[in-house]
Amino acid sequence: MSLTITPLSPALGAQISGVDISREITAAQRDAIEQALLQHQVLFLRDQPITPEQQARFAARFGDLHIHPIYPNVPETPQVLVLDTAVTDVRDNAVWHTDVTFLPTPALGAVLSAKQLPAFGGDTLWASGIAAFEALSAPLRQLLDGLTATHDFTKSFPRERFGTTAEDLARWEATRRNNPPLSHPVVRTHPVSGRKALFVNEGFTTRINELSELESEALLKLLFTHATRPEFSIRWRWQENDVAFWDNRVTQHFAVDDYRPNRRVMHRATILGDAPF
């Protein structure tokens, strides 16, 4: 069967049909999905009741998988982490962020599967760093292109929320030792398409290194607000067994935390990327 790709907004987002990712996808399907990802940055597939093993197998067609140092995972498939509001505090997902930018090689992308949803609420938004960068004035683009920013694991994973038990504290401290603050360019070049994108996010970016603290704070506030404007973003209303696949190199996302005390369970497989440049 051939894939059908339906764009959802000018900035980013497309829905794909005509593929069953519970089965081993063909090389042609893999290439078509990758091309769609490069063009649309986040892809959505309805009615994909996949197991964690099938999810990991699909994600691994696009690169090696990451095991998250903090979030729990599926014991039999540790490459699939579990975002379950009945088990884990997931408030850090209710902020605009790009996944694991505290790593030297942040994620290429991620595959997210909806397992249990509230009756309403719990949408996720994505925003295009490419659209945001291209909408800036030429002088500001030129200024940003030579700057770097610090990304810090503890900004979204503070000790007071993720080190509340002896076991959790030991895990948090090990993660902190293994992931000290590091720098990435403020503007990233996509390693495949060559397009430039803003690469700062409220979840992990703490300051712009070449500026004073006051200048950094003001510029980051501007960029955080600008990057998530409605015209650069898309909002997805989940249905059970939906799957989203996004290019983490040039997007950020926000999981709306508006459904408590109802439960929401998602499974995520994260694909390792390369060093931003």
PDB file of C-alpha atoms in Angstrom:
ATOM      1  CA  MET A   1       0.000   0.000   0.000  1.00  0.00           C
ATOM      2  CA  SER A   2       1.187   3.526  -0.760  1.00  0.00           C
ATOM      3  CA  LEU A   3       1.398   6.143   1.947  1.00  0.00           C
ATOM      4  CA  THR A   4      -0.989   9.075   1.969  1.00  0.00           C
ATOM      5  CA  ILE A   5       0.458  12.257   3.463  1.00  0.00           C
ATOM      6  CA  THR A   6      -1.953  15.050   4.373  1.00  0.00           C
ATOM      7  CA  PRO A   7      -0.399  18.365   5.507  1.00  0.00           C
ATOM      8  CA  LEU A   8      -2.095  19.895   8.557  1.00  0.00           C
ATOM      9  CA  SER A   9      -0.667  23.413   8.741  1.00  0.00           C
ATOM     10  CA  PRO A  10       1.752  25.617   6.765  1.00  0.00           C
ATOM     11  CA  ALA A  11       4.481  25.608   9.429  1.00  0.00           C
ATOM     12  CA  LEU A  12       4.580  21.924  10.344  1.00  0.00           C
ATOM     13  CA  GLY A  13       2.548  18.764  10.767  1.00  0.00           C
ATOM     14  CA  ALA A  14       1.129  16.057   8.503  1.00  0.00           C
ATOM     15  CA  GLN A  15      -1.036  12.996   8.966  1.00  0.00           C
ATOM     16  CA  ILE A  16       0.083   9.711   7.407  1.00  0.00           C
ATOM     17  CA  SER A  17      -2.148   6.817   6.444  1.00  0.00           C
ATOM     18  CA  GLY A  18      -1.583   3.630   4.492  1.00  0.00           C
ATOM     19  CA  VAL A  19       1.027   2.067   6.768  1.00  0.00           C
ATOM     20  CA  ASP A  20       0.767  -0.346   9.700  1.00  0.00           C
ATOM     21  CA  ILE A  21       3.760   0.204  11.959  1.00  0.00           C
ATOM     22  CA  SER A  22       2.932  -2.839  14.073  1.00  0.00           C
ATOM     23  CA  ARG A  23       4.499  -4.743  11.179  1.00  0.00           C
ATOM     24  CA  GLU A  24       8.035  -4.480   9.857  1.00  0.00           C
ATOM     25  CA  ILE A  25       7.977  -1.532   7.465  1.00  0.00           C
ATOM     26  CA  THR A  26       9.644  -1.832   4.082  1.00  0.00           C
ATOM     27  CA  ALA A  27      12.690   0.159   3.006  1.00  0.00           C
ATOM     28  CA  ALA A  28      10.482   2.198   0.685  1.00  0.00           C
ATOM     29  CA  GLN A  29       8.054   2.989   3.496  1.00  0.00           C
ATOM     30  CA  ARG A  30      10.906   3.946   5.789  1.00  0.00           C
ATOM     31  CA  ASP A  31      12.347   6.324   3.190  1.00  0.00           C
ATOM     32  CA  ALA A  32       8.941   7.873   2.471  1.00  0.00           C
ATOM     33  CA  ILE A  33       8.325   8.453   6.188  1.00  0.00           C
ATOM     34  CA  GLU A  34      11.775   9.999   6.602  1.00  0.00           C
ATOM     35  CA  GLN A  35      11.173  12.367   3.678  1.00  0.00           C
ATOM     36  CA  ALA A  36       7.805  13.332   5.143  1.00  0.00           C
ATOM     37  CA  LEU A  37       9.456  13.969   8.501  1.00  0.00           C
ATOM     38  CA  LEU A  38      12.060  16.232   6.913  1.00  0.00           C
ATOM     39  CA  GLN A  39       9.357  18.221   5.153  1.00  0.00           C
ATOM     40  CA  HIS A  40       6.648  18.361   7.846  1.00  0.00           C
ATOM     41  CA  GLN A  41       8.711  17.969  11.067  1.00  0.00           C
ATOM     42  CA  VAL A  42       5.967  16.126  12.994  1.00  0.00           C
ATOM     43  CA  LEU A  43       3.889  13.226  11.672  1.00  0.00           C
ATOM     44  CA  PHE A  44       0.687  11.731  13.073  1.00  0.00           C
ATOM     45  CA  LEU A  45      -0.711   8.247  12.530  1.00  0.00           C
ATOM     46  CA  ARG A  46      -4.171   7.209  13.724  1.00  0.00           C
ATOM     47  CA  ASP A  47      -5.240   3.728  14.856  1.00  0.00           C
ATOM     48  CA  GLN A  48      -1.831   2.155  15.499  1.00  0.00           C
ATOM     49  CA  PRO A  49      -2.288  -0.321  18.412  1.00  0.00           C
ATOM     50  CA  ILE A  50       1.377  -1.185  18.857  1.00  0.00           C
ATOM     51  CA  THR A  51       3.196  -3.050  21.600  1.00  0.00           C
ATOM     52  CA  PRO A  52       6.329  -1.522  23.185  1.00  0.00           C
ATOM     53  CA  GLU A  53       8.434  -4.010  21.232  1.00  0.00           C
ATOM     54  CA  GLN A  54       6.811  -2.949  17.955  1.00  0.00           C
ATOM     55  CA  GLN A  55       7.226   0.711  18.860  1.00  0.00           C
ATOM     56  CA  ALA A  56      10.930   0.249  19.575  1.00  0.00           C
ATOM     57  CA  ARG A  57      11.401  -1.732  16.355  1.00  0.00           C
ATOM     58  CA  PHE A  58       9.766   1.022  14.289  1.00  0.00           C
ATOM     59  CA  ALA A  59      11.771   3.797  15.973  1.00  0.00           C
ATOM     60  CA  ALA A  60      15.029   1.853  15.567  1.00  0.00           C
ATOM     61  CA  ARG A  61      14.597   1.968  11.786  1.00  0.00           C
ATOM     62  CA  PHE A  62      15.624   5.626  12.051  1.00  0.00           C
ATOM     63  CA  GLY A  63      18.554   5.343  14.488  1.00  0.00           C
ATOM     64  CA  ASP A  64      19.829   3.988  17.791  1.00  0.00           C
ATOM     65  CA  LEU A  65      17.491   4.359  20.751  1.00  0.00           C
ATOM     66  CA  HIS A  66      18.060   6.220  24.004  1.00  0.00           C
ATOM     67  CA  ILE A  67      17.277   4.952  27.510  1.00  0.00           C
ATOM     68  CA  HIS A  68      16.088   7.843  29.659  1.00  0.00           C
ATOM     69  CA  PRO A  69      18.044   8.271  32.914  1.00  0.00           C
ATOM     70  CA  ILE A  70      15.059   9.437  35.017  1.00  0.00           C
ATOM     71  CA  TYR A  71      11.709   8.288  33.657  1.00  0.00           C
ATOM     72  CA  PRO A  72      10.576   4.682  34.217  1.00  0.00           C
ATOM     73  CA  ASN A  73      10.559   2.360  31.237  1.00  0.00           C
ATOM     74  CA  VAL A  74       8.876  -0.813  30.053  1.00  0.00           C
ATOM     75  CA  PRO A  75      10.912  -3.540  31.815  1.00  0.00           C
ATOM     76  CA  GLU A  76      10.965  -5.887  28.805  1.00  0.00           C
ATOM     77  CA  THR A  77      11.689  -2.987  26.402  1.00  0.00           C
ATOM     78  CA  PRO A  78      13.779  -0.411  28.289  1.00  0.00           C
ATOM     79  CA  GLN A  79      14.133   1.766  25.178  1.00  0.00           C
ATOM     80  CA  VAL A  80      10.450   2.698  25.646  1.00  0.00           C
ATOM     81  CA  LEU A  81       9.859   5.092  28.528  1.00  0.00           C
ATOM     82  CA  VAL A  82       6.520   5.388  30.301  1.00  0.00           C
ATOM     83  CA  LEU A  83       4.834   8.742  30.949  1.00  0.00           C
ATOM     84  CA  ASP A  84       2.106   7.713  33.376  1.00  0.00           C
ATOM     85  CA  THR A  85       0.563  10.457  35.486  1.00  0.00           C
ATOM     86  CA  ALA A  86      -0.467   7.881  38.112  1.00  0.00           C
ATOM     87  CA  VAL A  87       3.191   6.973  38.656  1.00  0.00           C
ATOM     88  CA  THR A  88       5.431   9.913  37.728  1.00  0.00           C
ATOM     89  CA  ASP A  89       5.338  13.687  38.081  1.00  0.00           C
ATOM     90  CA  VAL A  90       5.296  14.816  34.440  1.00  0.00           C
ATOM     91  CA  ARG A  91       4.883  18.550  34.976  1.00  0.00           C
ATOM     92  CA  ASP A  92       8.179  19.139  33.186  1.00  0.00           C
ATOM     93  CA  ASN A  93       6.400  18.138  29.963  1.00  0.00           C
ATOM     94  CA  ALA A  94       3.950  21.031  30.437  1.00  0.00           C
ATOM     95  CA  VAL A  95       6.539  23.541  29.293  1.00  0.00           C
ATOM     96  CA  TRP A  96       7.846  24.167  25.795  1.00  0.00           C
ATOM     97  CA  HIS A  97      10.894  21.927  25.417  1.00  0.00           C
ATOM     98  CA  THR A  98      13.038  19.953  23.024  1.00  0.00           C
ATOM     99  CA  ASP A  99      13.806  16.479  24.356  1.00  0.00           C
ATOM    100  CA  VAL A 100      17.126  15.762  26.105  1.00  0.00           C
ATOM    101  CA  THR A 101      19.037  18.818  24.895  1.00  0.00           C
ATOM    102  CA  PHE A 102      21.157  18.300  28.021  1.00  0.00           C
ATOM    103  CA  LEU A 103      22.944  15.543  26.048  1.00  0.00           C
ATOM    104  CA  PRO A 104      25.999  16.248  23.830  1.00  0.00           C
ATOM    105  CA  THR A 105      24.031  14.552  21.039  1.00  0.00           C
ATOM    106  CA  PRO A 106      20.344  15.392  21.612  1.00  0.00           C
ATOM    107  CA  ALA A 107      17.635  13.220  20.164  1.00  0.00           C
ATOM    108  CA  LEU A 108      17.064  13.019  16.419  1.00  0.00           C
ATOM    109  CA  GLY A 109      13.404  12.375  17.082  1.00  0.00           C
ATOM    110  CA  ALA A 110      10.854  10.489  19.100  1.00  0.00           C
ATOM    111  CA  VAL A 111       7.902   8.157  18.569  1.00  0.00           C
ATOM    112  CA  LEU A 112       5.069   8.740  21.049  1.00  0.00           C
ATOM    113  CA  SER A 113       2.153   6.315  21.437  1.00  0.00           C
ATOM    114  CA  ALA A 114      -1.100   7.110  23.260  1.00  0.00           C
ATOM    115  CA  LYS A 115      -2.063   4.232  25.577  1.00  0.00           C
ATOM    116  CA  GLN A 116      -4.614   5.700  27.987  1.00  0.00           C
ATOM    117  CA  LEU A 117      -6.226   9.104  27.664  1.00  0.00           C
ATOM    118  CA  PRO A 118      -8.531  11.312  29.692  1.00  0.00           C
ATOM    119  CA  ALA A 119     -12.043  11.816  28.304  1.00  0.00           C
ATOM    120  CA  PHE A 120     -10.959  15.283  27.206  1.00  0.00           C
ATOM    121  CA  GLY A 121      -7.840  17.417  27.518  1.00  0.00           C
ATOM    122  CA  GLY A 122      -4.251  16.239  27.368  1.00  0.00           C
ATOM    123  CA  ASP A 123      -3.465  17.642  23.918  1.00  0.00           C
ATOM    124  CA  THR A 124       0.136  18.145  22.764  1.00  0.00           C
ATOM    125  CA  LEU A 125       1.464  21.105  20.788  1.00  0.00           C
ATOM    126  CA  TRP A 126       4.535  21.207  18.551  1.00  0.00           C
ATOM    127  CA  ALA A 127       6.324  24.284  17.202  1.00  0.00           C
ATOM    128  CA  SER A 128       8.723  24.635  14.289  1.00  0.00           C
ATOM    129  CA  GLY A 129      12.133  26.103  15.035  1.00  0.00           C
ATOM    130  CA  ILE A 130      12.637  26.507  11.285  1.00  0.00           C
ATOM    131  CA  ALA A 131       9.529  28.664  10.833  1.00  0.00           C
ATOM    132  CA  ALA A 132      10.435  30.676  13.928  1.00  0.00           C
ATOM    133  CA  PHE A 133      13.983  31.362  12.756  1.00  0.00           C
ATOM    134  CA  GLU A 134      12.944  32.299   9.231  1.00  0.00           C
ATOM    135  CA  ALA A 135      10.385  34.798  10.570  1.00  0.00           C
ATOM    136  CA  LEU A 136      13.021  36.790  12.479  1.00  0.00           C
ATOM    137  CA  SER A 137      14.473  39.968  11.017  1.00  0.00           C
ATOM    138  CA  ALA A 138      17.754  39.637   9.115  1.00  0.00           C
ATOM    139  CA  PRO A 139      19.795  41.573  11.740  1.00  0.00           C
ATOM    140  CA  LEU A 140      18.527  39.348  14.562  1.00  0.00           C
ATOM    141  CA  ARG A 141      19.172  36.184  12.555  1.00  0.00           C
ATOM    142  CA  GLN A 142      22.720  37.382  11.949  1.00  0.00           C
ATOM    143  CA  LEU A 143      23.259  38.093  15.664  1.00  0.00           C
ATOM    144  CA  LEU A 144      21.914  34.727  16.810  1.00  0.00           C
ATOM    145  CA  ASP A 145      23.841  32.685  14.253  1.00  0.00           C
ATOM    146  CA  GLY A 146      27.123  33.060  16.139  1.00  0.00           C
ATOM    147  CA  LEU A 147      25.859  32.537  19.689  1.00  0.00           C
ATOM    148  CA  THR A 148      25.811  29.480  21.953  1.00  0.00           C
ATOM    149  CA  ALA A 149      23.574  28.651  24.907  1.00  0.00           C
ATOM    150  CA  THR A 150      23.867  26.520  28.026  1.00  0.00           C
ATOM    151  CA  HIS A 151      21.456  23.607  28.500  1.00  0.00           C
ATOM    152  CA  ASP A 152      21.019  22.127  31.971  1.00  0.00           C
ATOM    153  CA  PHE A 153      19.315  18.867  32.966  1.00  0.00           C
ATOM    154  CA  THR A 154      18.254  20.265  36.352  1.00  0.00           C
ATOM    155  CA  LYS A 155      16.058  23.003  34.902  1.00  0.00           C
ATOM    156  CA  SER A 156      13.319  20.479  34.051  1.00  0.00           C
ATOM    157  CA  PHE A 157      14.390  17.810  36.555  1.00  0.00           C
ATOM    158  CA  PRO A 158      14.951  19.662  39.856  1.00  0.00           C
ATOM    159  CA  ARG A 159      16.188  17.665  42.797  1.00  0.00           C
ATOM    160  CA  GLU A 160      13.208  18.603  44.973  1.00  0.00           C
ATOM    161  CA  ARG A 161      10.816  16.825  42.582  1.00  0.00           C
ATOM    162  CA  PHE A 162      12.956  13.969  41.292  1.00  0.00           C
ATOM    163  CA  GLY A 163      15.025  13.086  44.358  1.00  0.00           C
ATOM    164  CA  THR A 164      12.340  12.538  46.974  1.00  0.00           C
ATOM    165  CA  THR A 165      13.324   8.958  47.892  1.00  0.00           C
ATOM    166  CA  ALA A 166      16.754   7.450  48.468  1.00  0.00           C
ATOM    167  CA  GLU A 167      16.500   5.471  45.231  1.00  0.00           C
ATOM    168  CA  ASP A 168      15.290   8.457  43.212  1.00  0.00           C
ATOM    169  CA  LEU A 169      17.972  10.699  44.714  1.00  0.00           C
ATOM    170  CA  ALA A 170      20.727   8.253  43.806  1.00  0.00           C
ATOM    171  CA  ARG A 171      19.404   8.111  40.239  1.00  0.00           C
ATOM    172  CA  TRP A 172      19.132  11.902  40.079  1.00  0.00           C
ATOM    173  CA  GLU A 173      22.650  12.432  41.408  1.00  0.00           C
ATOM    174  CA  ALA A 174      24.109   9.925  38.957  1.00  0.00           C
ATOM    175  CA  THR A 175      22.295  11.612  36.094  1.00  0.00           C
ATOM    176  CA  ARG A 176      23.536  15.017  37.232  1.00  0.00           C
ATOM    177  CA  ARG A 177      27.148  13.766  37.366  1.00  0.00           C
ATOM    178  CA  ASN A 178      26.854  12.182  33.930  1.00  0.00           C
ATOM    179  CA  ASN A 179      25.140  15.209  32.382  1.00  0.00           C
ATOM    180  CA  PRO A 180      26.789  18.460  33.474  1.00  0.00           C
ATOM    181  CA  PRO A 181      25.609  21.694  31.832  1.00  0.00           C
ATOM    182  CA  LEU A 182      26.803  22.005  28.238  1.00  0.00           C
ATOM    183  CA  SER A 183      26.548  24.344  25.277  1.00  0.00           C
ATOM    184  CA  HIS A 184      24.790  24.121  21.920  1.00  0.00           C
ATOM    185  CA  PRO A 185      24.430  26.713  19.163  1.00  0.00           C
ATOM    186  CA  VAL A 186      21.443  29.034  19.508  1.00  0.00           C
ATOM    187  CA  VAL A 187      20.729  28.427  15.821  1.00  0.00           C
ATOM    188  CA  ARG A 188      21.094  24.859  14.648  1.00  0.00           C
ATOM    189  CA  THR A 189      21.621  23.672  11.067  1.00  0.00           C
ATOM    190  CA  HIS A 190      19.635  20.559  10.200  1.00  0.00           C
ATOM    191  CA  PRO A 191      22.206  17.860   9.326  1.00  0.00           C
ATOM    192  CA  VAL A 192      20.134  16.522   6.420  1.00  0.00           C
ATOM    193  CA  SER A 193      18.097  19.397   4.971  1.00  0.00           C
ATOM    194  CA  GLY A 194      20.595  22.145   5.777  1.00  0.00           C
ATOM    195  CA  ARG A 195      17.811  24.440   7.008  1.00  0.00           C
ATOM    196  CA  LYS A 196      18.432  26.598  10.066  1.00  0.00           C
ATOM    197  CA  ALA A 197      16.272  26.521  13.180  1.00  0.00           C
ATOM    198  CA  LEU A 198      16.146  28.131  16.604  1.00  0.00           C
ATOM    199  CA  PHE A 199      17.572  25.662  19.112  1.00  0.00           C
ATOM    200  CA  VAL A 200      16.793  27.097  22.534  1.00  0.00           C
ATOM    201  CA  ASN A 201      13.949  25.860  24.712  1.00  0.00           C
ATOM    202  CA  GLU A 202      12.421  26.852  28.019  1.00  0.00           C
ATOM    203  CA  GLY A 203      12.744  23.336  29.390  1.00  0.00           C
ATOM    204  CA  PHE A 204      16.548  23.142  29.394  1.00  0.00           C
ATOM    205  CA  THR A 205      18.173  26.376  28.139  1.00  0.00           C
ATOM    206  CA  THR A 206      19.475  28.545  30.991  1.00  0.00           C
ATOM    207  CA  ARG A 207      21.527  31.334  29.373  1.00  0.00           C
ATOM    208  CA  ILE A 208      23.205  32.637  26.236  1.00  0.00           C
ATOM    209  CA  ASN A 209      26.906  32.348  26.912  1.00  0.00           C
ATOM    210  CA  GLU A 210      28.319  35.322  25.012  1.00  0.00           C
ATOM    211  CA  LEU A 211      25.957  37.870  26.595  1.00  0.00           C
ATOM    212  CA  SER A 212      25.679  39.408  30.024  1.00  0.00           C
ATOM    213  CA  GLU A 213      23.169  37.861  32.392  1.00  0.00           C
ATOM    214  CA  LEU A 214      20.710  40.710  31.830  1.00  0.00           C
ATOM    215  CA  GLU A 215      21.074  40.573  28.034  1.00  0.00           C
ATOM    216  CA  SER A 216      20.770  36.788  28.031  1.00  0.00           C
ATOM    217  CA  GLU A 217      17.614  36.856  30.129  1.00  0.00           C
ATOM    218  CA  ALA A 218      15.972  39.438  27.875  1.00  0.00           C
ATOM    219  CA  LEU A 219      16.917  37.706  24.628  1.00  0.00           C
ATOM    220  CA  LEU A 220      15.882  34.249  25.820  1.00  0.00           C
ATOM    221  CA  LYS A 221      12.524  35.628  26.945  1.00  0.00           C
ATOM    222  CA  LEU A 222      12.028  37.071  23.463  1.00  0.00           C
ATOM    223  CA  LEU A 223      13.057  33.832  21.734  1.00  0.00           C
ATOM    224  CA  PHE A 224      10.957  31.569  23.976  1.00  0.00           C
ATOM    225  CA  THR A 225       7.885  33.710  23.253  1.00  0.00           C
ATOM    226  CA  HIS A 226       8.600  34.090  19.550  1.00  0.00           C
ATOM    227  CA  ALA A 227       9.344  30.412  18.894  1.00  0.00           C
ATOM    228  CA  THR A 228       5.954  29.252  20.160  1.00  0.00           C
ATOM    229  CA  ARG A 229       3.687  31.725  18.379  1.00  0.00           C
ATOM    230  CA  PRO A 230       0.494  30.094  17.032  1.00  0.00           C
ATOM    231  CA  GLU A 231       1.519  30.464  13.385  1.00  0.00           C
ATOM    232  CA  PHE A 232       4.620  28.331  14.023  1.00  0.00           C
ATOM    233  CA  SER A 233       2.767  25.594  15.922  1.00  0.00           C
ATOM    234  CA  ILE A 234       0.179  22.838  15.694  1.00  0.00           C
ATOM    235  CA  ARG A 235      -2.050  21.248  18.340  1.00  0.00           C
ATOM    236  CA  TRP A 236      -2.925  17.541  18.276  1.00  0.00           C
ATOM    237  CA  ARG A 237      -6.022  16.138  19.968  1.00  0.00           C
ATOM    238  CA  TRP A 238      -5.089  12.583  20.869  1.00  0.00           C
ATOM    239  CA  GLN A 239      -7.151   9.474  20.287  1.00  0.00           C
ATOM    240  CA  GLU A 240      -6.196   6.137  21.824  1.00  0.00           C
ATOM    241  CA  ASN A 241      -3.543   4.323  19.742  1.00  0.00           C
ATOM    242  CA  ASP A 242      -2.463   7.511  17.964  1.00  0.00           C
ATOM    243  CA  VAL A 243       1.254   7.751  17.233  1.00  0.00           C
ATOM    244  CA  ALA A 244       3.272  10.948  16.754  1.00  0.00           C
ATOM    245  CA  PHE A 245       6.755  10.972  15.237  1.00  0.00           C
ATOM    246  CA  TRP A 246       8.648  14.257  15.367  1.00  0.00           C
ATOM    247  CA  ASP A 247      11.990  15.668  14.290  1.00  0.00           C
ATOM    248  CA  ASN A 248      13.451  16.745  17.622  1.00  0.00           C
ATOM    249  CA  ARG A 249      16.300  18.581  15.913  1.00  0.00           C
ATOM    250  CA  VAL A 250      14.087  21.438  14.721  1.00  0.00           C
ATOM    251  CA  THR A 251      10.956  21.345  16.898  1.00  0.00           C
ATOM    252  CA  GLN A 252       9.833  21.757  20.466  1.00  0.00           C
ATOM    253  CA  HIS A 253       6.633  20.581  22.096  1.00  0.00           C
ATOM    254  CA  PHE A 254       4.287  21.153  25.036  1.00  0.00           C
ATOM    255  CA  ALA A 255       2.068  18.531  26.701  1.00  0.00           C
ATOM    256  CA  VAL A 256      -0.946  20.394  28.076  1.00  0.00           C
ATOM    257  CA  ASP A 257      -1.488  19.487  31.748  1.00  0.00           C
ATOM    258  CA  ASP A 258      -5.227  20.228  31.925  1.00  0.00           C
ATOM    259  CA  TYR A 259      -6.780  16.846  32.736  1.00  0.00           C
ATOM    260  CA  ARG A 260      -5.972  16.159  36.409  1.00  0.00           C
ATOM    261  CA  PRO A 261      -7.013  14.103  38.346  1.00  0.00           C
ATOM    262  CA  ASN A 262      -7.664  11.920  35.297  1.00  0.00           C
ATOM    263  CA  ARG A 263      -4.931   9.554  34.159  1.00  0.00           C
ATOM    264  CA  ARG A 264      -2.872   9.803  30.962  1.00  0.00           C
ATOM    265  CA  VAL A 265      -0.411   7.107  29.848  1.00  0.00           C
ATOM    266  CA  MET A 266       1.979   7.548  26.926  1.00  0.00           C
ATOM    267  CA  HIS A 267       4.908   5.453  25.687  1.00  0.00           C
ATOM    268  CA  ARG A 268       7.902   7.152  24.053  1.00  0.00           C
ATOM    269  CA  ALA A 269      10.834   5.756  22.105  1.00  0.00           C
ATOM    270  CA  THR A 270      13.609   8.308  21.663  1.00  0.00           C
ATOM    271  CA  ILE A 271      16.019   8.149  18.713  1.00  0.00           C
ATOM    272  CA  LEU A 272      19.563   9.363  19.322  1.00  0.00           C
ATOM    273  CA  GLY A 273      20.908  12.137  17.128  1.00  0.00           C
ATOM    274  CA  ASP A 274      24.194  13.923  16.565  1.00  0.00           C
ATOM    275  CA  ALA A 275      26.002  16.971  17.904  1.00  0.00           C
ATOM    276  CA  PRO A 276      24.275  20.218  16.859  1.00  0.00           C
ATOM    277  CA  PHE A 277      26.169  22.614  14.610  1.00  0.00           C
TER     278      PHE A 277
END
